[in-house]
Short mmCIF file of C-alpha atoms in Angstrom, two decimals:
data_model
loop_
_atom_site.label_atom_id
_atom_site.label_comp_id
_atom_site.label_asym_id
_atom_site.label_seq_id
_atom_site.Cartn_x
_atom_site.Cartn_y
_atom_site.Cartn_z
CA MET A 59 -147.02 116.96 -48.48
CA SER A 60 -145.17 113.45 -47.89
CA GLU A 61 -147.36 109.88 -48.22
CA ILE A 62 -148.60 108.77 -45.09
CA ASN A 63 -147.88 105.36 -44.29
CA ASP A 64 -150.57 102.80 -43.63
CA ALA A 65 -149.66 101.89 -39.71
CA ILE A 66 -151.50 99.35 -38.94
CA ILE A 67 -153.97 97.16 -41.64
CA LEU A 68 -156.69 94.52 -40.69
CA GLN A 69 -157.22 92.28 -43.73
CA GLY A 70 -161.18 90.41 -43.02
CA ILE A 71 -160.82 89.55 -39.17
CA SER A 72 -163.35 87.47 -37.07
CA LYS A 73 -163.60 85.96 -34.22
CA VAL A 74 -165.63 82.83 -32.73
CA PHE A 75 -165.75 81.75 -29.55
CA PRO A 76 -167.08 78.41 -28.76
CA SER A 77 -169.62 78.43 -25.66
CA ARG A 78 -170.14 75.00 -23.51
CA HIS A 79 -174.05 75.24 -24.13
CA GLY A 80 -175.54 76.27 -27.89
CA PRO A 81 -173.98 77.32 -30.79
CA PRO A 82 -170.60 79.49 -30.56
CA ILE A 83 -170.56 82.99 -30.14
CA VAL A 84 -169.55 85.04 -33.42
CA ALA A 85 -167.67 87.84 -31.63
CA LEU A 86 -166.07 89.80 -34.69
CA GLU A 87 -167.04 89.06 -38.40
CA ASP A 88 -165.12 90.25 -41.41
CA ILE A 89 -163.38 93.26 -40.07
CA ASN A 90 -161.19 95.78 -42.81
CA LEU A 91 -159.88 98.56 -41.54
CA THR A 92 -156.53 100.25 -41.91
CA VAL A 93 -155.12 103.22 -39.53
CA LYS A 94 -152.64 105.65 -41.08
CA GLU A 95 -149.71 106.22 -39.36
CA GLY A 96 -150.23 108.86 -36.14
CA GLU A 97 -153.21 108.54 -36.47
CA PHE A 98 -156.00 108.45 -33.41
CA LEU A 99 -158.90 106.48 -34.20
CA CYS A 100 -161.60 105.35 -31.36
CA ILE A 101 -163.67 102.66 -31.62
CA VAL A 102 -167.50 102.93 -30.28
CA GLY A 103 -169.73 100.31 -30.49
CA PRO A 104 -173.04 98.53 -28.03
CA SER A 105 -171.30 95.88 -25.12
CA GLY A 106 -170.53 93.17 -26.29
CA CYS A 107 -169.92 94.29 -29.61
CA GLY A 108 -166.44 92.86 -30.05
CA LYS A 109 -164.44 95.98 -29.58
CA SER A 110 -162.05 94.52 -26.98
CA THR A 111 -161.77 91.48 -28.45
CA LEU A 112 -160.49 93.47 -31.29
CA LEU A 113 -158.27 95.01 -29.62
CA ARG A 114 -156.69 92.05 -27.52
CA ILE A 115 -156.30 90.44 -31.34
CA LEU A 116 -153.80 93.47 -31.88
CA ALA A 117 -152.06 92.93 -28.96
CA GLY A 118 -151.19 89.68 -29.35
CA LEU A 119 -153.54 88.41 -26.75
CA GLU A 120 -155.78 86.62 -28.71
CA GLN A 121 -156.14 85.02 -32.44
CA PRO A 122 -158.31 85.87 -34.80
CA THR A 123 -160.20 82.87 -36.28
CA THR A 124 -159.46 83.66 -39.58
CA GLY A 125 -157.83 87.13 -41.04
CA GLU A 126 -154.91 88.89 -40.41
CA ALA A 127 -153.52 91.49 -38.27
CA ILE A 128 -150.95 93.31 -39.53
CA VAL A 129 -148.61 95.97 -37.65
CA THR A 130 -146.95 97.66 -40.67
CA ILE A 131 -145.12 100.30 -39.10
CA LYS A 132 -142.14 98.68 -36.86
CA GLU A 133 -139.40 100.23 -35.45
CA GLU A 134 -136.22 99.36 -34.85
CA GLY A 135 -135.54 98.80 -30.87
CA LYS A 136 -139.19 99.81 -30.23
CA PRO A 137 -142.16 97.42 -28.83
CA VAL A 138 -144.86 96.38 -31.69
CA ASN A 139 -147.35 97.88 -29.06
CA SER A 140 -148.73 98.26 -25.44
CA MET A 141 -151.94 98.17 -23.97
CA VAL A 142 -153.46 99.97 -21.32
CA PHE A 143 -156.47 97.84 -19.99
CA GLN A 144 -160.02 98.55 -19.28
CA GLU A 145 -159.88 97.60 -15.51
CA GLN A 146 -156.96 97.87 -12.85
CA SER A 147 -153.75 96.49 -14.12
CA LEU A 148 -151.02 97.80 -12.47
CA PHE A 149 -149.26 94.91 -10.60
CA PRO A 150 -150.22 95.23 -7.06
CA TRP A 151 -146.30 94.17 -5.72
CA TYR A 152 -145.11 97.06 -7.29
CA THR A 153 -144.64 100.38 -6.46
CA VAL A 154 -145.86 103.10 -9.06
CA ARG A 155 -142.09 103.75 -10.34
CA GLU A 156 -141.62 100.36 -10.86
CA ASN A 157 -144.42 100.23 -12.67
CA ILE A 158 -143.97 102.58 -14.78
CA ALA A 159 -140.89 101.08 -15.66
CA TYR A 160 -141.80 97.55 -16.81
CA GLY A 161 -142.26 97.32 -19.81
CA LEU A 162 -138.24 98.84 -19.43
CA THR A 163 -137.13 96.45 -17.69
CA MET A 164 -138.61 93.64 -19.58
CA ARG A 165 -136.96 94.58 -22.86
CA GLY A 166 -133.57 94.93 -21.00
CA ILE A 167 -132.96 98.55 -20.97
CA SER A 168 -130.10 99.72 -18.79
CA PRO A 169 -131.09 101.42 -15.41
CA GLN A 170 -129.93 104.82 -15.91
CA GLU A 171 -132.10 105.60 -19.24
CA CYS A 172 -135.03 103.49 -17.48
CA GLN A 173 -134.78 105.96 -14.56
CA ARG A 174 -134.90 108.76 -16.97
CA ILE A 175 -137.41 107.82 -19.27
CA THR A 176 -139.89 107.16 -15.65
CA ASP A 177 -138.70 110.43 -14.10
CA HIS A 178 -140.22 112.08 -17.37
CA TYR A 179 -143.21 110.21 -17.18
CA LEU A 180 -143.50 110.42 -13.49
CA LYS A 181 -143.51 113.99 -13.44
CA ILE A 182 -145.66 114.87 -16.84
CA THR A 183 -148.55 112.64 -14.96
CA GLY A 184 -148.25 114.41 -11.71
CA LEU A 185 -147.31 110.90 -10.11
CA GLY A 186 -143.74 112.20 -8.99
CA LYS A 187 -144.50 112.14 -5.02
CA PHE A 188 -146.04 108.93 -5.21
CA ALA A 189 -143.34 106.91 -6.90
CA ARG A 190 -142.29 105.00 -4.15
CA ALA A 191 -146.52 104.30 -3.31
CA TYR A 192 -148.03 100.68 -4.16
CA PRO A 193 -151.44 101.07 -6.13
CA HIS A 194 -153.57 100.19 -2.83
CA GLN A 195 -152.33 103.68 -1.90
CA LEU A 196 -153.53 105.13 -5.28
CA SER A 197 -157.27 106.32 -5.99
CA GLY A 198 -158.83 104.97 -8.94
CA GLY A 199 -157.63 108.23 -11.33
CA MET A 200 -153.81 107.90 -9.93
CA LYS A 201 -153.74 104.42 -11.41
CA GLN A 202 -155.09 104.61 -14.77
CA ARG A 203 -152.78 107.76 -15.06
CA ALA A 204 -149.75 105.13 -14.18
CA SER A 205 -151.40 102.65 -16.60
CA VAL A 206 -151.20 105.42 -19.04
CA ALA A 207 -147.48 106.42 -18.18
CA ARG A 208 -146.66 102.57 -18.29
CA ALA A 209 -147.56 102.12 -21.87
CA PHE A 210 -146.15 105.43 -23.06
CA ALA A 211 -142.92 104.87 -21.28
CA ASN A 212 -142.65 101.74 -23.40
CA ASP A 213 -142.43 103.45 -26.62
CA PRO A 214 -144.22 101.30 -28.76
CA SER A 215 -144.96 101.51 -32.34
CA ILE A 216 -148.58 101.88 -31.74
CA LEU A 217 -151.13 102.45 -28.63
CA LEU A 218 -153.81 100.11 -27.72
CA LEU A 219 -155.95 101.99 -24.93
CA ASP A 220 -159.00 99.61 -24.04
CA GLU A 221 -161.97 102.36 -22.69
CA PRO A 222 -158.91 103.46 -19.90
CA PHE A 223 -160.94 106.16 -18.35
CA GLY A 224 -164.26 104.03 -18.39
CA SER A 225 -164.48 103.68 -14.72
CA LEU A 226 -163.50 106.67 -13.47
CA ASP A 227 -165.92 109.70 -12.33
CA GLU A 228 -167.04 112.31 -14.69
CA GLN A 229 -164.43 114.82 -13.30
CA THR A 230 -161.34 112.86 -13.03
CA ARG A 231 -162.21 111.33 -16.49
CA VAL A 232 -162.53 114.66 -18.12
CA LEU A 233 -159.13 116.04 -16.68
CA LEU A 234 -157.42 112.72 -18.08
CA GLN A 235 -158.44 112.68 -21.44
CA GLN A 236 -157.27 116.62 -21.43
CA GLU A 237 -153.77 114.84 -20.17
CA LEU A 238 -154.25 112.13 -22.24
CA LEU A 239 -154.12 114.23 -25.44
CA LYS A 240 -151.19 116.70 -24.04
CA ILE A 241 -149.08 113.80 -23.92
CA TRP A 242 -150.03 111.85 -27.14
CA GLU A 243 -150.03 115.39 -29.29
CA GLY A 244 -146.24 115.25 -28.00
CA THR A 245 -145.83 112.07 -28.98
CA GLN A 246 -147.94 111.31 -32.16
CA LYS A 247 -148.36 107.73 -31.62
CA THR A 248 -150.65 105.64 -34.08
CA THR A 249 -153.41 105.08 -31.01
CA MET A 250 -156.40 102.89 -30.70
CA PHE A 251 -159.20 103.62 -28.18
CA ILE A 252 -161.89 101.79 -27.20
CA THR A 253 -164.96 104.13 -25.24
CA HIS A 254 -168.40 103.32 -25.24
CA SER A 255 -168.45 107.55 -24.44
CA ILE A 256 -169.16 109.12 -27.37
CA ASP A 257 -168.04 112.51 -25.93
CA GLU A 258 -164.63 110.99 -25.26
CA ALA A 259 -164.50 109.50 -28.76
CA LEU A 260 -165.31 112.82 -30.86
CA GLY A 261 -162.81 114.90 -28.43
CA LEU A 262 -159.79 111.98 -28.55
CA GLY A 263 -159.93 110.96 -31.94
CA ASP A 264 -159.06 111.55 -35.87
CA ARG A 265 -161.29 109.00 -36.98
CA VAL A 266 -164.60 106.93 -35.05
CA LEU A 267 -165.44 103.59 -35.66
CA VAL A 268 -168.80 102.77 -34.89
CA MET A 269 -169.51 98.68 -34.37
CA THR A 270 -172.06 96.88 -34.53
CA ALA A 271 -173.90 95.14 -32.58
CA ARG A 272 -172.74 91.26 -31.96
CA PRO A 273 -171.37 89.86 -34.63
CA GLY A 274 -169.25 92.99 -33.98
CA ARG A 275 -168.74 94.58 -37.64
CA VAL A 276 -167.70 97.81 -39.16
CA LYS A 277 -170.86 100.00 -39.71
CA GLU A 278 -169.06 103.36 -40.57
CA VAL A 279 -166.27 104.89 -39.81
CA LEU A 280 -166.46 108.98 -39.61
CA ASP A 281 -163.72 111.83 -40.00
CA ILE A 282 -163.54 114.19 -37.04
CA ASN A 283 -162.01 117.23 -38.62
CA LEU A 284 -161.59 118.81 -35.68
CA PRO A 285 -158.09 121.23 -34.65
CA ARG A 286 -155.29 120.09 -32.80
CA PRO A 287 -154.10 121.51 -30.17
CA ARG A 288 -157.30 120.16 -28.86
CA ASP A 289 -158.86 121.78 -25.80
CA LEU A 290 -161.67 119.88 -24.68
CA THR A 291 -164.13 122.24 -23.02
CA ILE A 292 -163.91 124.39 -26.11
CA ILE A 293 -164.53 121.85 -28.92
CA ARG A 294 -167.55 120.46 -26.98
CA SER A 295 -169.35 123.49 -27.70
CA GLN A 296 -168.79 123.58 -31.49
CA PRO A 297 -171.27 123.38 -34.11
CA SER A 298 -169.47 120.27 -35.93
CA PHE A 299 -168.86 118.47 -32.44
CA LEU A 300 -172.79 118.39 -31.70
CA ASP A 301 -173.48 117.40 -35.70
CA LEU A 302 -171.32 114.91 -35.36
CA PHE A 303 -172.29 114.11 -31.81
CA HIS A 304 -175.66 113.44 -33.53
CA THR A 305 -174.42 111.09 -36.66
CA ILE A 306 -172.92 108.92 -34.12
CA TRP A 307 -175.86 109.02 -31.54
CA PHE A 308 -178.25 107.68 -33.99
CA SER A 309 -176.05 105.48 -35.48
CA LEU A 310 -175.13 103.75 -32.55
CA ARG A 311 -178.60 103.79 -30.86
CA GLU A 312 -179.84 101.55 -33.62
CA GLU A 313 -177.45 98.78 -32.75
CA VAL A 314 -178.00 99.41 -28.78
CA LEU A 315 -181.72 98.97 -29.70
CA LYS A 316 -180.93 95.62 -31.73
CA ALA A 317 -178.59 94.23 -29.09
CA ARG A 318 -181.61 94.26 -26.21
CA ASN A 319 -183.99 93.33 -28.62
CA GLU A 320 -181.66 90.25 -29.29
CA GLU A 321 -181.13 90.05 -25.50
CA MET A 322 -184.44 89.69 -24.92
CA GLY A 323 -185.32 86.92 -27.54
CA MET B 162 -162.02 98.30 22.96
CA ARG B 163 -158.60 97.12 21.72
CA THR B 164 -156.50 98.11 25.00
CA GLU B 165 -159.59 95.63 26.92
CA GLY B 166 -158.51 93.53 24.50
CA LYS B 167 -155.06 93.21 25.37
CA ILE B 168 -156.14 93.23 29.20
CA ILE B 169 -158.18 90.37 29.01
CA SER B 170 -155.76 88.71 26.62
CA PHE B 171 -152.83 88.83 29.27
CA PHE B 172 -154.78 87.77 32.01
CA SER B 173 -156.66 85.51 31.00
CA PRO B 174 -154.05 82.85 30.58
CA LEU B 175 -152.62 83.78 33.69
CA LEU B 176 -156.01 83.14 35.37
CA LEU B 177 -156.14 79.69 34.03
CA LEU B 178 -152.31 78.96 35.15
CA VAL B 179 -154.02 79.94 39.01
CA LEU B 180 -157.29 78.21 38.44
CA TRP B 181 -155.20 74.83 37.34
CA GLU B 182 -152.78 75.60 40.69
CA LEU B 183 -155.52 75.62 43.22
CA LEU B 184 -157.76 72.74 41.91
CA ALA B 185 -154.01 70.94 42.46
CA ARG B 186 -154.11 72.10 45.93
CA VAL B 187 -157.50 70.81 46.77
CA GLY B 188 -156.81 67.89 44.99
CA VAL B 189 -159.50 68.11 42.18
CA VAL B 190 -156.91 67.69 39.74
CA ASP B 191 -154.48 64.47 40.51
CA ILE B 192 -150.90 65.98 40.23
CA ARG B 193 -149.81 62.82 39.57
CA LEU B 194 -151.13 63.31 35.99
CA PHE B 195 -151.74 66.74 35.52
CA SER B 196 -148.94 67.97 37.72
CA CYS B 197 -149.42 71.73 38.76
CA PRO B 198 -148.12 74.97 37.74
CA SER B 199 -145.39 75.54 40.75
CA ARG B 200 -144.06 71.66 40.49
CA ILE B 201 -143.38 72.36 36.77
CA MET B 202 -141.70 75.29 37.57
CA LYS B 203 -139.51 74.01 40.00
CA THR B 204 -138.23 71.53 37.47
CA PHE B 205 -138.40 74.03 34.53
CA VAL B 206 -135.86 76.54 36.17
CA PRO B 207 -132.80 74.27 36.76
CA VAL B 208 -132.96 72.57 33.46
CA LEU B 209 -133.59 75.54 31.79
CA LEU B 210 -130.37 77.02 33.28
CA SER B 211 -128.08 74.30 33.19
CA GLY B 212 -128.49 74.63 29.58
CA GLU B 213 -129.60 70.84 29.28
CA LEU B 214 -133.17 71.89 27.86
CA LEU B 215 -131.54 74.17 25.77
CA TYR B 216 -129.36 71.99 24.25
CA HIS B 217 -132.03 69.57 23.22
CA SER B 218 -134.69 72.24 22.02
CA TRP B 219 -131.62 73.42 19.63
CA VAL B 220 -131.27 70.37 17.86
CA SER B 221 -135.04 70.32 17.60
CA VAL B 222 -134.94 73.75 15.69
CA ARG B 223 -131.74 73.20 13.55
CA ARG B 224 -134.06 69.99 12.16
CA ILE B 225 -136.89 71.67 12.01
CA LEU B 226 -135.34 74.12 10.35
CA LEU B 227 -133.02 72.35 7.97
CA GLY B 228 -136.76 70.18 7.44
CA PHE B 229 -138.16 72.60 6.72
CA ALA B 230 -135.80 74.45 4.20
CA ALA B 231 -135.55 70.95 2.65
CA GLY B 232 -139.91 70.71 2.17
CA ALA B 233 -140.57 74.44 1.36
CA ILE B 234 -137.70 75.55 -1.22
CA PRO B 235 -138.87 72.40 -3.75
CA GLY B 236 -142.70 72.73 -2.68
CA MET B 237 -142.15 76.55 -3.68
CA LEU B 238 -140.24 75.45 -6.98
CA LEU B 239 -142.68 72.97 -7.49
CA GLY B 240 -145.88 74.68 -6.97
CA LEU B 241 -145.38 77.54 -9.19
CA SER B 242 -144.62 75.49 -12.30
CA MET B 243 -147.18 73.66 -11.54
CA GLY B 244 -149.58 76.96 -11.04
CA LEU B 245 -148.19 78.28 -14.13
CA VAL B 246 -148.04 75.53 -16.63
CA PRO B 247 -150.81 74.19 -17.32
CA LEU B 248 -149.10 70.84 -18.82
CA VAL B 249 -146.80 70.38 -15.59
CA ARG B 250 -149.80 71.16 -13.59
CA ALA B 251 -151.70 67.94 -15.52
CA ALA B 252 -149.15 65.26 -15.09
CA LEU B 253 -147.98 66.09 -11.32
CA GLU B 254 -151.91 67.04 -9.74
CA PRO B 255 -152.38 63.10 -9.68
CA MET B 256 -149.21 62.03 -8.31
CA VAL B 257 -149.74 64.95 -5.75
CA ALA B 258 -153.49 64.32 -4.50
CA ALA B 259 -152.61 60.46 -4.25
CA THR B 260 -149.96 61.10 -2.01
CA PHE B 261 -151.17 63.56 -0.06
CA PRO B 262 -153.59 62.14 2.08
CA ILE B 263 -151.14 59.82 3.81
CA PRO B 264 -150.43 60.58 7.03
CA LYS B 265 -146.52 61.48 6.96
CA LEU B 266 -145.78 59.35 10.05
CA ALA B 267 -147.10 55.44 7.99
CA ILE B 268 -144.12 56.10 6.40
CA MET B 269 -141.57 56.73 9.14
CA PRO B 270 -140.48 52.98 8.89
CA LEU B 271 -139.87 53.69 5.24
CA ILE B 272 -137.98 57.05 6.00
CA LEU B 273 -135.84 55.14 8.93
CA LEU B 274 -135.04 52.30 6.31
CA VAL B 275 -133.92 54.60 3.35
CA PHE B 276 -132.62 56.79 5.83
CA GLY B 277 -131.08 55.32 8.56
CA LEU B 278 -130.88 56.30 11.85
CA GLY B 279 -129.16 59.54 11.87
CA GLU B 280 -130.04 63.01 11.42
CA SER B 281 -131.11 63.14 7.56
CA SER B 282 -134.25 60.67 8.68
CA LYS B 283 -135.66 62.87 11.11
CA ILE B 284 -135.10 66.58 8.76
CA PHE B 285 -136.79 64.17 6.13
CA THR B 286 -139.64 63.59 7.93
CA ILE B 287 -139.92 67.48 8.32
CA ALA B 288 -139.51 68.19 4.54
CA ILE B 289 -142.09 66.03 3.53
CA GLY B 290 -144.47 67.32 5.45
CA VAL B 291 -143.74 70.83 4.85
CA PHE B 292 -143.35 69.94 0.85
CA TYR B 293 -146.75 69.17 0.87
CA LEU B 294 -148.47 71.80 2.04
CA VAL B 295 -146.16 74.24 0.47
CA LEU B 296 -146.70 73.22 -2.74
CA ILE B 297 -150.73 73.07 -2.30
CA ASN B 298 -150.82 76.35 -0.98
CA THR B 299 -148.24 77.70 -3.85
CA MET B 300 -150.08 76.69 -6.91
CA ALA B 301 -153.42 77.92 -5.23
CA GLY B 302 -151.90 80.92 -5.14
CA VAL B 303 -150.57 81.02 -8.13
CA LEU B 304 -154.15 80.08 -10.10
CA SER B 305 -155.67 82.92 -7.95
CA ILE B 306 -153.50 85.75 -9.99
CA ASP B 307 -155.84 87.68 -11.97
CA PRO B 308 -155.23 86.82 -15.50
CA ILE B 309 -154.76 90.57 -16.40
CA TYR B 310 -151.80 90.47 -14.89
CA LEU B 311 -150.53 87.78 -16.97
CA ASP B 312 -151.96 89.58 -20.05
CA VAL B 313 -149.87 92.73 -18.63
CA ALA B 314 -147.10 90.28 -18.64
CA LYS B 315 -147.45 89.28 -22.08
CA ASN B 316 -148.47 92.55 -23.60
CA TYR B 317 -144.95 94.09 -22.09
CA GLY B 318 -143.11 91.03 -23.42
CA ALA B 319 -142.23 89.43 -19.96
CA SER B 320 -139.94 86.45 -20.74
CA ARG B 321 -140.61 82.59 -19.59
CA TRP B 322 -138.26 83.80 -16.70
CA ASN B 323 -139.83 86.92 -15.94
CA PHE B 324 -143.47 85.75 -15.76
CA TYR B 325 -141.76 83.56 -12.63
CA ARG B 326 -140.21 86.22 -11.11
CA THR B 327 -142.47 89.32 -11.67
CA VAL B 328 -145.66 87.99 -11.67
CA ALA B 329 -146.54 84.40 -10.69
CA LEU B 330 -143.71 84.78 -6.85
CA PRO B 331 -144.77 88.05 -5.97
CA GLY B 332 -148.85 87.42 -6.91
CA ALA B 333 -148.87 84.05 -4.50
CA LEU B 334 -146.52 85.27 -1.91
CA PRO B 335 -149.45 85.56 0.33
CA MET B 336 -150.86 82.05 -0.59
CA ILE B 337 -147.17 80.85 -0.02
CA PHE B 338 -146.93 82.14 3.40
CA ALA B 339 -150.25 80.74 4.56
CA GLY B 340 -148.53 77.63 3.38
CA PHE B 341 -145.09 77.87 5.53
CA LYS B 342 -147.12 78.84 8.14
CA LEU B 343 -149.26 75.41 8.33
CA GLY B 344 -146.03 73.91 6.99
CA MET B 345 -144.56 75.26 10.52
CA GLY B 346 -147.59 73.95 12.51
CA THR B 347 -146.93 70.28 10.96
CA ALA B 348 -142.82 70.44 11.38
CA LEU B 349 -143.79 70.84 15.15
CA LEU B 350 -145.97 68.27 15.13
CA LEU B 351 -143.84 65.64 13.20
CA ILE B 352 -140.70 66.78 15.15
CA VAL B 353 -141.89 65.01 18.36
CA ALA B 354 -142.93 61.90 16.14
CA ALA B 355 -139.52 62.04 15.09
CA GLU B 356 -137.64 61.64 17.52
CA LEU B 357 -139.55 59.28 19.55
CA THR B 358 -137.75 56.56 17.24
CA ALA B 359 -133.91 55.84 17.06
CA ALA B 360 -133.39 59.67 18.72
CA TRP B 361 -130.87 60.73 21.29
CA ALA B 362 -131.30 64.43 21.30
CA GLY B 363 -134.58 66.49 20.79
CA VAL B 364 -137.45 68.06 22.72
CA GLY B 365 -139.20 64.93 21.45
CA TYR B 366 -136.79 62.47 22.73
CA TRP B 367 -136.77 64.55 25.67
CA ILE B 368 -140.87 64.22 26.25
CA TRP B 369 -140.28 60.33 25.76
CA ARG B 370 -137.38 60.02 28.11
CA ALA B 371 -139.25 61.76 30.74
CA TYR B 372 -142.64 59.56 30.17
CA ASP B 373 -140.53 56.68 30.18
CA MET B 374 -139.12 57.52 33.80
CA PHE B 375 -142.63 58.37 34.08
CA ASP B 376 -141.55 62.26 35.04
CA ILE B 377 -144.30 64.10 34.88
CA GLU B 378 -142.63 67.60 35.43
CA ARG B 379 -140.24 66.86 32.64
CA MET B 380 -142.32 66.03 30.85
CA PHE B 381 -144.57 69.38 31.02
CA THR B 382 -141.14 71.45 31.09
CA ALA B 383 -140.52 70.36 27.34
CA LEU B 384 -144.08 71.07 26.66
CA VAL B 385 -143.64 74.65 27.68
CA MET B 386 -140.31 74.76 25.56
CA MET B 387 -142.43 73.60 22.60
CA SER B 388 -144.91 75.86 23.06
CA VAL B 389 -142.33 79.08 23.45
CA LEU B 390 -140.98 77.42 20.43
CA GLY B 391 -143.43 77.64 18.34
CA TYR B 392 -144.73 81.05 19.31
CA LEU B 393 -140.80 82.77 18.30
CA LEU B 394 -141.31 80.46 15.00
CA SER B 395 -144.36 81.75 14.35
CA TYR B 396 -143.52 85.41 14.88
CA LEU B 397 -140.30 84.73 12.75
CA LEU B 398 -142.88 84.14 9.93
CA ASP B 399 -144.68 86.97 10.46
CA PHE B 400 -141.77 89.10 11.05
CA ILE B 401 -139.98 87.88 7.56
CA GLU B 402 -143.67 88.01 5.65
CA ARG B 403 -143.79 91.64 6.49
CA GLN B 404 -140.19 92.34 5.01
CA VAL B 405 -141.29 90.13 1.45
CA ILE B 406 -144.61 91.61 1.27
CA PRO B 407 -144.16 95.32 2.12
CA TRP B 408 -146.98 95.76 -0.68
CA LYS B 409 -149.74 93.70 1.79
CA THR B 410 -152.55 96.17 2.58
CA PRO B 411 -152.74 96.18 6.44
CA PRO B 412 -155.85 94.62 7.70
CA ALA B 413 -158.92 96.91 8.93
CA GLN B 414 -158.81 97.55 12.19
#
């Protein structure tokens, strides 16, 4: 078996936000982490633990206060990363097609190529009929499908997803998780996925990283040895899934309680 | 409810005209000052048919359109830059805040000195009025864009030019059009004042000439024309807005 390369190396990353009242807020503290090429890493943690900040640092939208985020896989002609945002982030002024093609257009891909790639992702996300619709005409699930399609169409070296399905209803979420798995299994991109749902993290990830309450640190990293390709409805009932669920649940519960105690003084 | 509303909207102005006419006939309204609809129409039809009023209207419309373009385009460009680049905003905002409140009519004499008595002084007067309204609205429009869209543009590798083209401009368009509409209203105000001095044609000139001759009906014909022009110009802007902003959610009924 050939050696699997590292894709992302995080070295001693911390992030401090100045605060107008009181002491500065330490969002992240000494994060060290390596993500392998082609790995699907899920990050769970109590709210406010800085998981989004960590992803934003990787996306180049924030600068770390100390440390370094190094993306070691850089493929010729491909963007380093593309992000799927938590909230509604499709441009309201562009049609679904134009939104999905956004990254390609920005990179100056030829219109024919752009059209071909966009058609492909419109088809596999089932948005073909809505290619010319504007975001306000779509349901929440369709909007997030289009956001995911926009990221995949851009064909980045690493894919960053920040609670992309957090605001969706349960049924839609499971459907979209399944679709994401299918697309991901076809491309095997290095992926970092933030969620607050243990269920989601276990269903999708190769490894799950549990973060501590603020300041966010790496609490533990668990390997999820569930076979791929996965069927979410089947793996949820497997004993190893339930064991892992409990392990993470108790690990996370401790942090959530800690965060709550801090909030209540 | 909606059809009722339409019927009321149609008949209420008509009723007001009838009332005006009746009150004038019984002598409650002084026709030497306020004239009455029938007398105004008697004057209006011939000046309209002779093309005299249309000629003066066209002169004014041309000044309005040129002045509007000369004010709106720089206002929009500067507003986009001020909205998008904090340094540009910091540099220009105090000047805008200090010069915006100066009544545009107060600088008319200066404009006449600088631009002379020809067309350019009238066009500039309108341009400066439109400029500020479009500038301020465009900047506010850019600043009100949800920062998430800037994050998306940055993450997906948008160049500086593409930040303007794909985020700032489309995101601010609804506010830009609000500025255009305010600007058009101001242009109609300013044109009459600008044509008060050193003008030899235009609706404003027409009104002031009629005033000099104490020809109240003639004055009113120009007012009717101004009202029609205002309606048409705002209709034109609404039409362009619908074409340019197809993603705008239709207002809830």
